Coordinates of C-alpha atoms in Angstrom, one line a residue:
M1 CA -58.0 9.8 -110.8
N2 CA -54.6 9.3 -112.4
E3 CA -53.5 8.0 -115.6
P4 CA -50.9 4.6 -115.3
I5 CA -47.1 6.0 -116.1
D6 CA -45.3 3.9 -118.4
L7 CA -42.3 3.3 -116.9
K8 CA -40.5 1.4 -119.3
F9 CA -41.0 5.3 -121.4
V10 CA -39.6 7.3 -118.8
N11 CA -36.8 4.6 -118.6
K12 CA -36.3 5.3 -121.8
S13 CA -36.7 9.0 -122.3
F14 CA -35.3 10.7 -119.6
D15 CA -32.1 9.6 -118.9
K16 CA -31.3 12.6 -116.8
P17 CA -30.8 13.2 -113.1
A18 CA -32.8 15.7 -112.5
L19 CA -35.9 14.7 -114.7
R20 CA -35.3 11.9 -113.2
V21 CA -36.0 12.8 -109.6
Q22 CA -38.8 14.8 -110.9
I23 CA -40.7 11.3 -112.1
F24 CA -40.4 9.8 -108.8
E25 CA -41.7 12.9 -106.8
V26 CA -44.9 13.0 -109.2
I27 CA -44.7 8.9 -108.8
A28 CA -44.8 9.4 -105.3
N29 CA -47.1 11.5 -104.6
C30 CA -50.0 9.8 -107.4
N31 CA -48.8 6.7 -105.1
M32 CA -49.5 8.5 -101.9
E33 CA -53.5 9.0 -103.1
G34 CA -56.1 6.6 -101.2
K35 CA -53.3 4.3 -100.1
N36 CA -52.3 2.4 -97.2
K37 CA -49.7 3.9 -94.6
R38 CA -45.8 3.1 -95.6
L39 CA -43.8 3.6 -92.5
A40 CA -40.0 3.1 -91.6
V41 CA -37.3 3.5 -88.8
L42 CA -33.7 4.1 -89.8
V43 CA -30.7 3.5 -87.2
G44 CA -27.5 4.8 -88.3
C45 CA -24.3 4.4 -85.7
N46 CA -20.9 5.4 -86.1
Y47 CA -20.5 5.2 -82.5
P48 CA -17.6 8.6 -82.8
N49 CA -14.6 8.8 -80.3
T50 CA -14.6 5.2 -79.7
P51 CA -12.6 2.4 -81.1
N52 CA -14.9 1.0 -82.5
E53 CA -15.8 4.5 -84.7
L54 CA -17.2 3.5 -88.4
H55 CA -17.9 6.9 -90.7
G56 CA -21.0 6.0 -93.0
C57 CA -23.4 4.7 -91.2
I58 CA -25.9 7.7 -90.4
N59 CA -25.0 9.0 -94.6
D60 CA -26.4 5.3 -95.5
V61 CA -29.5 6.4 -93.3
L62 CA -29.7 10.0 -94.7
A63 CA -29.1 8.7 -98.2
M64 CA -32.3 5.8 -98.0
K65 CA -34.2 8.1 -96.0
E66 CA -34.3 11.2 -99.1
T67 CA -35.1 7.7 -101.5
L68 CA -38.5 6.5 -99.3
V69 CA -39.9 9.8 -99.5
K70 CA -38.7 10.4 -103.1
R71 CA -39.2 7.4 -104.8
F72 CA -41.5 4.7 -102.9
G73 CA -43.8 7.1 -101.5
F74 CA -43.3 7.4 -97.9
D75 CA -44.1 11.0 -95.9
H76 CA -41.6 12.6 -93.7
S77 CA -43.6 12.5 -90.9
N78 CA -44.2 8.8 -90.6
I79 CA -40.3 8.4 -90.8
E80 CA -38.2 8.2 -87.7
L81 CA -34.4 8.3 -87.8
L82 CA -32.2 7.4 -85.0
T83 CA -28.8 8.7 -84.9
D84 CA -26.0 8.9 -82.3
E85 CA -24.3 11.9 -84.6
P86 CA -23.5 14.7 -81.8
K87 CA -26.2 17.0 -81.3
S88 CA -28.5 13.8 -81.4
S89 CA -30.9 14.3 -78.2
S90 CA -31.2 11.2 -75.4
S91 CA -34.6 10.2 -77.6
T92 CA -33.0 10.2 -81.0
M93 CA -30.3 8.4 -79.2
P94 CA -29.8 4.8 -81.4
T95 CA -29.8 2.9 -77.4
G96 CA -31.2 -0.6 -77.9
A97 CA -34.2 0.6 -75.7
N98 CA -34.8 3.2 -78.6
I99 CA -34.8 1.4 -81.7
K100 CA -36.6 -1.3 -80.2
Q101 CA -39.7 1.0 -78.8
A102 CA -39.2 3.2 -82.2
L103 CA -40.1 -1.1 -83.6
A104 CA -43.2 -1.4 -81.2
N105 CA -44.3 2.2 -82.1
M106 CA -44.1 1.0 -86.0
V107 CA -45.7 -1.9 -85.1
D108 CA -48.2 -0.5 -82.7
R109 CA -49.9 2.1 -85.8
A110 CA -49.6 -0.9 -88.3
E111 CA -52.9 -1.9 -90.3
S112 CA -53.8 -4.4 -92.6
G113 CA -51.8 -3.5 -96.2
D114 CA -49.3 -0.6 -94.2
V115 CA -45.6 -1.2 -95.8
L116 CA -43.6 -1.0 -92.9
Y117 CA -39.0 -0.8 -93.2
F118 CA -36.5 -0.8 -90.7
H119 CA -33.2 0.3 -91.6
Y120 CA -30.0 -0.8 -89.6
S121 CA -26.5 0.4 -90.9
G122 CA -24.1 -0.1 -88.2
H123 CA -22.3 -2.8 -86.0
G124 CA -23.4 -6.2 -85.9
T125 CA -21.8 -9.0 -83.6
R126 CA -22.4 -13.4 -82.9
I127 CA -23.1 -14.8 -79.9
P128 CA -22.8 -18.4 -78.0
S129 CA -26.4 -20.1 -78.8
M130 CA -27.9 -20.5 -75.8
K131 CA -30.7 -22.9 -76.8
Y132 CA -31.2 -26.0 -76.7
G133 CA -29.0 -28.6 -79.3
H134 CA -27.7 -25.1 -80.6
L135 CA -24.4 -25.7 -78.7
F136 CA -22.4 -24.6 -81.8
R137 CA -23.9 -21.9 -83.3
H138 CA -24.1 -19.2 -82.9
E139 CA -26.8 -16.0 -82.7
E140 CA -26.7 -12.7 -84.7
A141 CA -27.6 -9.5 -83.4
I142 CA -26.8 -5.7 -84.3
V143 CA -24.7 -3.4 -82.0
P144 CA -26.7 -0.4 -80.7
C145 CA -24.6 2.5 -79.6
D146 CA -25.1 2.0 -75.5
F147 CA -24.5 -2.0 -76.7
N148 CA -27.9 -3.6 -75.5
L149 CA -27.6 -6.6 -77.9
I150 CA -31.0 -6.6 -80.1
T151 CA -30.9 -10.3 -81.1
D152 CA -32.4 -12.4 -84.5
L153 CA -35.0 -13.3 -81.3
D154 CA -36.2 -9.8 -80.2
F155 CA -36.7 -9.4 -84.3
R156 CA -38.9 -12.6 -84.6
Q157 CA -40.7 -11.1 -81.9
V158 CA -41.6 -7.8 -84.3
V159 CA -41.8 -9.4 -86.8
N160 CA -44.6 -11.8 -84.9
R161 CA -46.6 -8.5 -84.0
I162 CA -47.1 -7.8 -87.7
P163 CA -50.9 -7.1 -88.7
K164 CA -51.8 -9.6 -91.6
G165 CA -51.9 -8.0 -94.5
S166 CA -49.1 -6.1 -93.7
S167 CA -45.4 -6.0 -94.2
L168 CA -42.1 -5.4 -93.0
T169 CA -39.0 -5.3 -94.8
I170 CA -35.6 -5.0 -92.8
L171 CA -32.0 -4.3 -94.5
S172 CA -29.8 -4.8 -91.8
D173 CA -26.1 -3.7 -93.2
S174 CA -24.1 -4.9 -90.6
C175 CA -22.3 -7.9 -89.6
H176 CA -23.1 -11.4 -89.0
S177 CA -26.8 -9.9 -90.8
G178 CA -27.8 -13.1 -92.3
G179 CA -30.7 -14.8 -90.4
L180 CA -31.1 -11.8 -88.3
I181 CA -35.2 -12.9 -87.7
D182 CA -34.6 -16.6 -86.0
K183 CA -36.5 -18.7 -88.5
E184 CA -36.8 -17.0 -90.8
K185 CA -36.9 -19.1 -95.1
E186 CA -33.0 -18.5 -96.5
Q187 CA -34.2 -17.6 -100.0
I188 CA -30.4 -16.6 -101.3
G189 CA -27.9 -17.2 -98.7
P190 CA -24.6 -19.9 -98.6
S191 CA -26.3 -22.8 -98.8
K192 CA -28.0 -21.5 -101.8
L193 CA -25.5 -19.8 -103.9
E194 CA -21.5 -20.4 -104.4
E195 CA -19.4 -17.5 -104.8
Q196 CA -16.0 -16.6 -105.5
K197 CA -14.1 -14.9 -102.4
N198 CA -10.1 -14.5 -104.1
A199 CA -11.5 -10.5 -105.5
T200 CA -9.0 -8.1 -104.2
L201 CA -10.9 -5.0 -103.1
K202 CA -10.5 -2.1 -105.0
Q203 CA -11.0 1.3 -102.1
T204 CA -8.2 0.5 -99.6
H205 CA -9.8 2.8 -96.5
N206 CA -12.8 -0.2 -95.3
K207 CA -13.4 -1.2 -91.9
P208 CA -15.4 -4.0 -90.8
K209 CA -18.5 -3.5 -89.1
T210 CA -18.1 -5.6 -86.6
I211 CA -17.5 -6.4 -82.5
P212 CA -16.6 -9.4 -81.8
Y213 CA -18.1 -10.6 -78.8
E214 CA -15.2 -10.9 -76.9
S215 CA -14.8 -7.2 -77.2
I216 CA -18.9 -6.5 -75.8
L217 CA -18.0 -8.8 -73.4
Q218 CA -14.6 -6.8 -71.9
H219 CA -17.1 -3.8 -72.4
L220 CA -19.7 -5.0 -70.7
S221 CA -17.8 -6.6 -67.8
S222 CA -16.5 -2.6 -67.2
L223 CA -19.8 -1.6 -67.0
T224 CA -21.4 -4.0 -64.5
N225 CA -18.2 -4.5 -62.6
I226 CA -19.2 -8.6 -62.6
N227 CA -17.1 -11.9 -62.4
T228 CA -18.8 -13.8 -64.9
T229 CA -17.9 -14.8 -69.4
D230 CA -22.2 -14.4 -69.3
I231 CA -23.3 -12.0 -71.4
G232 CA -26.8 -12.6 -70.4
T233 CA -25.4 -11.5 -67.1
H234 CA -24.3 -8.5 -68.1
L235 CA -27.1 -7.3 -69.4
L236 CA -29.6 -8.8 -67.1
E237 CA -27.6 -6.9 -64.4
F238 CA -27.6 -3.1 -66.3
F239 CA -30.3 -3.4 -69.0
G240 CA -33.0 -5.0 -66.6
S241 CA -36.1 -5.4 -68.5
E242 CA -34.6 -3.7 -71.5
A243 CA -32.9 -6.1 -72.1
S244 CA -32.6 -8.8 -75.1
M245 CA -35.9 -11.2 -74.5
L246 CA -32.9 -13.6 -75.9
F247 CA -31.5 -13.0 -71.7
Q248 CA -34.7 -12.8 -70.2
L249 CA -36.7 -16.2 -71.8
P250 CA -36.0 -19.4 -69.5
L251 CA -34.1 -21.5 -71.9
H252 CA -36.8 -24.1 -72.8
D253 CA -38.9 -21.4 -73.3
L254 CA -36.7 -19.8 -76.6
D255 CA -38.2 -22.1 -79.4
L256 CA -41.7 -20.4 -78.7
F257 CA -41.3 -17.6 -80.7
Q258 CA -41.8 -20.0 -84.0
P259 CA -42.7 -17.8 -87.6
L260 CA -46.5 -17.3 -88.4
N261 CA -48.7 -18.3 -91.4
P262 CA -48.2 -16.8 -93.5
D263 CA -44.9 -15.0 -92.7
E264 CA -44.3 -11.2 -93.8
G265 CA -40.9 -10.9 -92.4
I266 CA -38.4 -10.0 -94.8
L267 CA -35.0 -9.5 -94.4
L268 CA -31.7 -8.1 -96.8
S269 CA -28.7 -8.7 -95.4
G270 CA -25.5 -7.2 -95.9
C271 CA -23.6 -10.4 -95.7
Q272 CA -24.1 -14.1 -94.4
S273 CA -24.1 -14.7 -91.0
D274 CA -19.8 -15.4 -90.9
E275 CA -19.2 -12.7 -93.4
T276 CA -18.4 -8.7 -92.7
S277 CA -20.0 -6.3 -94.3
A278 CA -17.8 -2.7 -95.2
D279 CA -17.6 0.2 -94.3
M280 CA -16.2 2.6 -96.6
S281 CA -14.1 5.9 -96.4
P282 CA -13.0 7.1 -99.7
N283 CA -9.6 8.0 -100.3
T284 CA -10.5 11.8 -101.5
S285 CA -10.7 14.4 -99.0
N286 CA -14.6 15.3 -100.5
G287 CA -15.5 11.7 -100.6
K288 CA -18.4 10.7 -98.5
A289 CA -18.2 7.6 -96.3
Y290 CA -20.5 4.1 -96.8
G291 CA -22.2 1.3 -96.1
A292 CA -21.0 -1.2 -99.1
F293 CA -24.2 -2.8 -99.0
S294 CA -26.5 0.5 -98.4
N295 CA -24.2 1.9 -101.4
A296 CA -24.9 -0.9 -103.2
V297 CA -28.3 -1.2 -102.5
Q298 CA -28.5 2.7 -104.0
I299 CA -26.7 2.0 -107.1
V300 CA -29.1 -0.7 -108.3
L301 CA -32.4 1.7 -107.2
K302 CA -30.8 4.3 -109.4
D303 CA -29.8 2.3 -112.0
N304 CA -33.6 0.3 -112.2
I305 CA -36.5 3.2 -112.0
G306 CA -39.1 0.2 -112.8
K307 CA -40.1 -1.9 -110.1
L308 CA -37.7 -4.8 -109.1
S309 CA -38.6 -8.1 -106.7
N310 CA -36.7 -8.7 -103.5
R311 CA -35.3 -11.4 -104.6
E312 CA -33.6 -9.2 -107.5
V313 CA -32.3 -6.1 -105.7
V314 CA -30.0 -8.5 -103.4
M315 CA -28.9 -10.3 -105.9
K316 CA -28.2 -7.1 -108.0
A317 CA -26.6 -5.7 -104.9
R318 CA -24.3 -8.8 -104.8
D319 CA -22.5 -8.8 -108.6
F320 CA -22.2 -4.9 -107.9
L321 CA -20.3 -5.6 -104.6
Q322 CA -18.5 -8.7 -106.6
R323 CA -17.3 -6.6 -109.5
Q324 CA -16.1 -3.8 -106.9
G325 CA -14.3 -6.5 -105.4
F326 CA -16.2 -6.4 -101.9
V327 CA -15.9 -10.0 -99.8
Q328 CA -19.7 -9.9 -98.8
H329 CA -22.4 -11.8 -99.9
P330 CA -25.9 -9.9 -99.0
C331 CA -28.8 -12.3 -98.5
L332 CA -32.6 -12.3 -98.8
Y333 CA -34.8 -14.5 -95.8
C334 CA -38.3 -14.5 -96.6
S335 CA -41.3 -16.3 -97.9
D336 CA -41.4 -18.0 -101.2
E337 CA -44.0 -15.8 -102.1
N338 CA -42.3 -12.3 -100.6
A339 CA -39.4 -13.2 -102.6
D340 CA -40.7 -12.0 -105.6
D341 CA -43.0 -9.5 -104.4
V342 CA -41.6 -6.0 -105.9
F343 CA -39.6 -4.5 -103.1
L344 CA -40.9 -2.3 -100.6
L345 CA -44.6 -2.9 -102.7
Q346 CA -43.0 0.1 -105.3
S347 CA -46.4 1.4 -107.6

């Protein structure tokens, strides 16, 4: 049986990056022996050659894939990667249907004790709420490459299917991502922490990862040729049964998707529901584009070799972004217990 590794000693004794990588690999391999499965779906949407083009989203998920393997004990064969790079096949393109199918397959494979992870880097949006009594509220959604929106209700449905004793961590580096799991409890968010928003962004080449509702409606209208401002009509006409549950269910049934108790969904959002997340393109010619939140999480994990709670990851990412001058505030949504549990249950 492997002897436990003293991470305090490791952190103090080895400062060279190469040695740290070797240490992570040893720890990850030890953690995999006799343990439950670790499953992941990683989605990066750059929307190439479109007016909505981003540049850092595929880089974000490739970096996280490496981190999952080397630090958290994920096996390459248990990580599904969906990106819209030109050489992607139709089955690996991040369409709405492909993303939901990948999530469904991951949950279907899961058993008690398994660790599930979903990382999304791409555009987000907000749509007017269809629920009774929510006339002035919005629903959060991510925008797959084909504009087949995946809403907070869809993520609630996924979380409700997780086997008891397992967990699903969602990291969404997209605009309006706060509250992306419908009815999930807010632990760190706009109503819990007040921060200044007058910082000046140090980097100059950045783009918000959002597509306005009106632009999405216009795009869908061009696909269906239907003269209506009801986005659900367009989505159901063009995508049929692959459209979000939000638009398929009768209005009076939308509140039936209540959180289960206990709820094992954990959301780390790149910003509040009323904010945008940044996609960064560095000024230097050899600089690599990245999502601000994804990059902040990578920096936090690199600087802290030991265990971090979900709360600590979000707070440290907030601090890093604030120091860099970003005007976005990562949030945490989960149960009280999961807020202080270890991020991805690192051993």
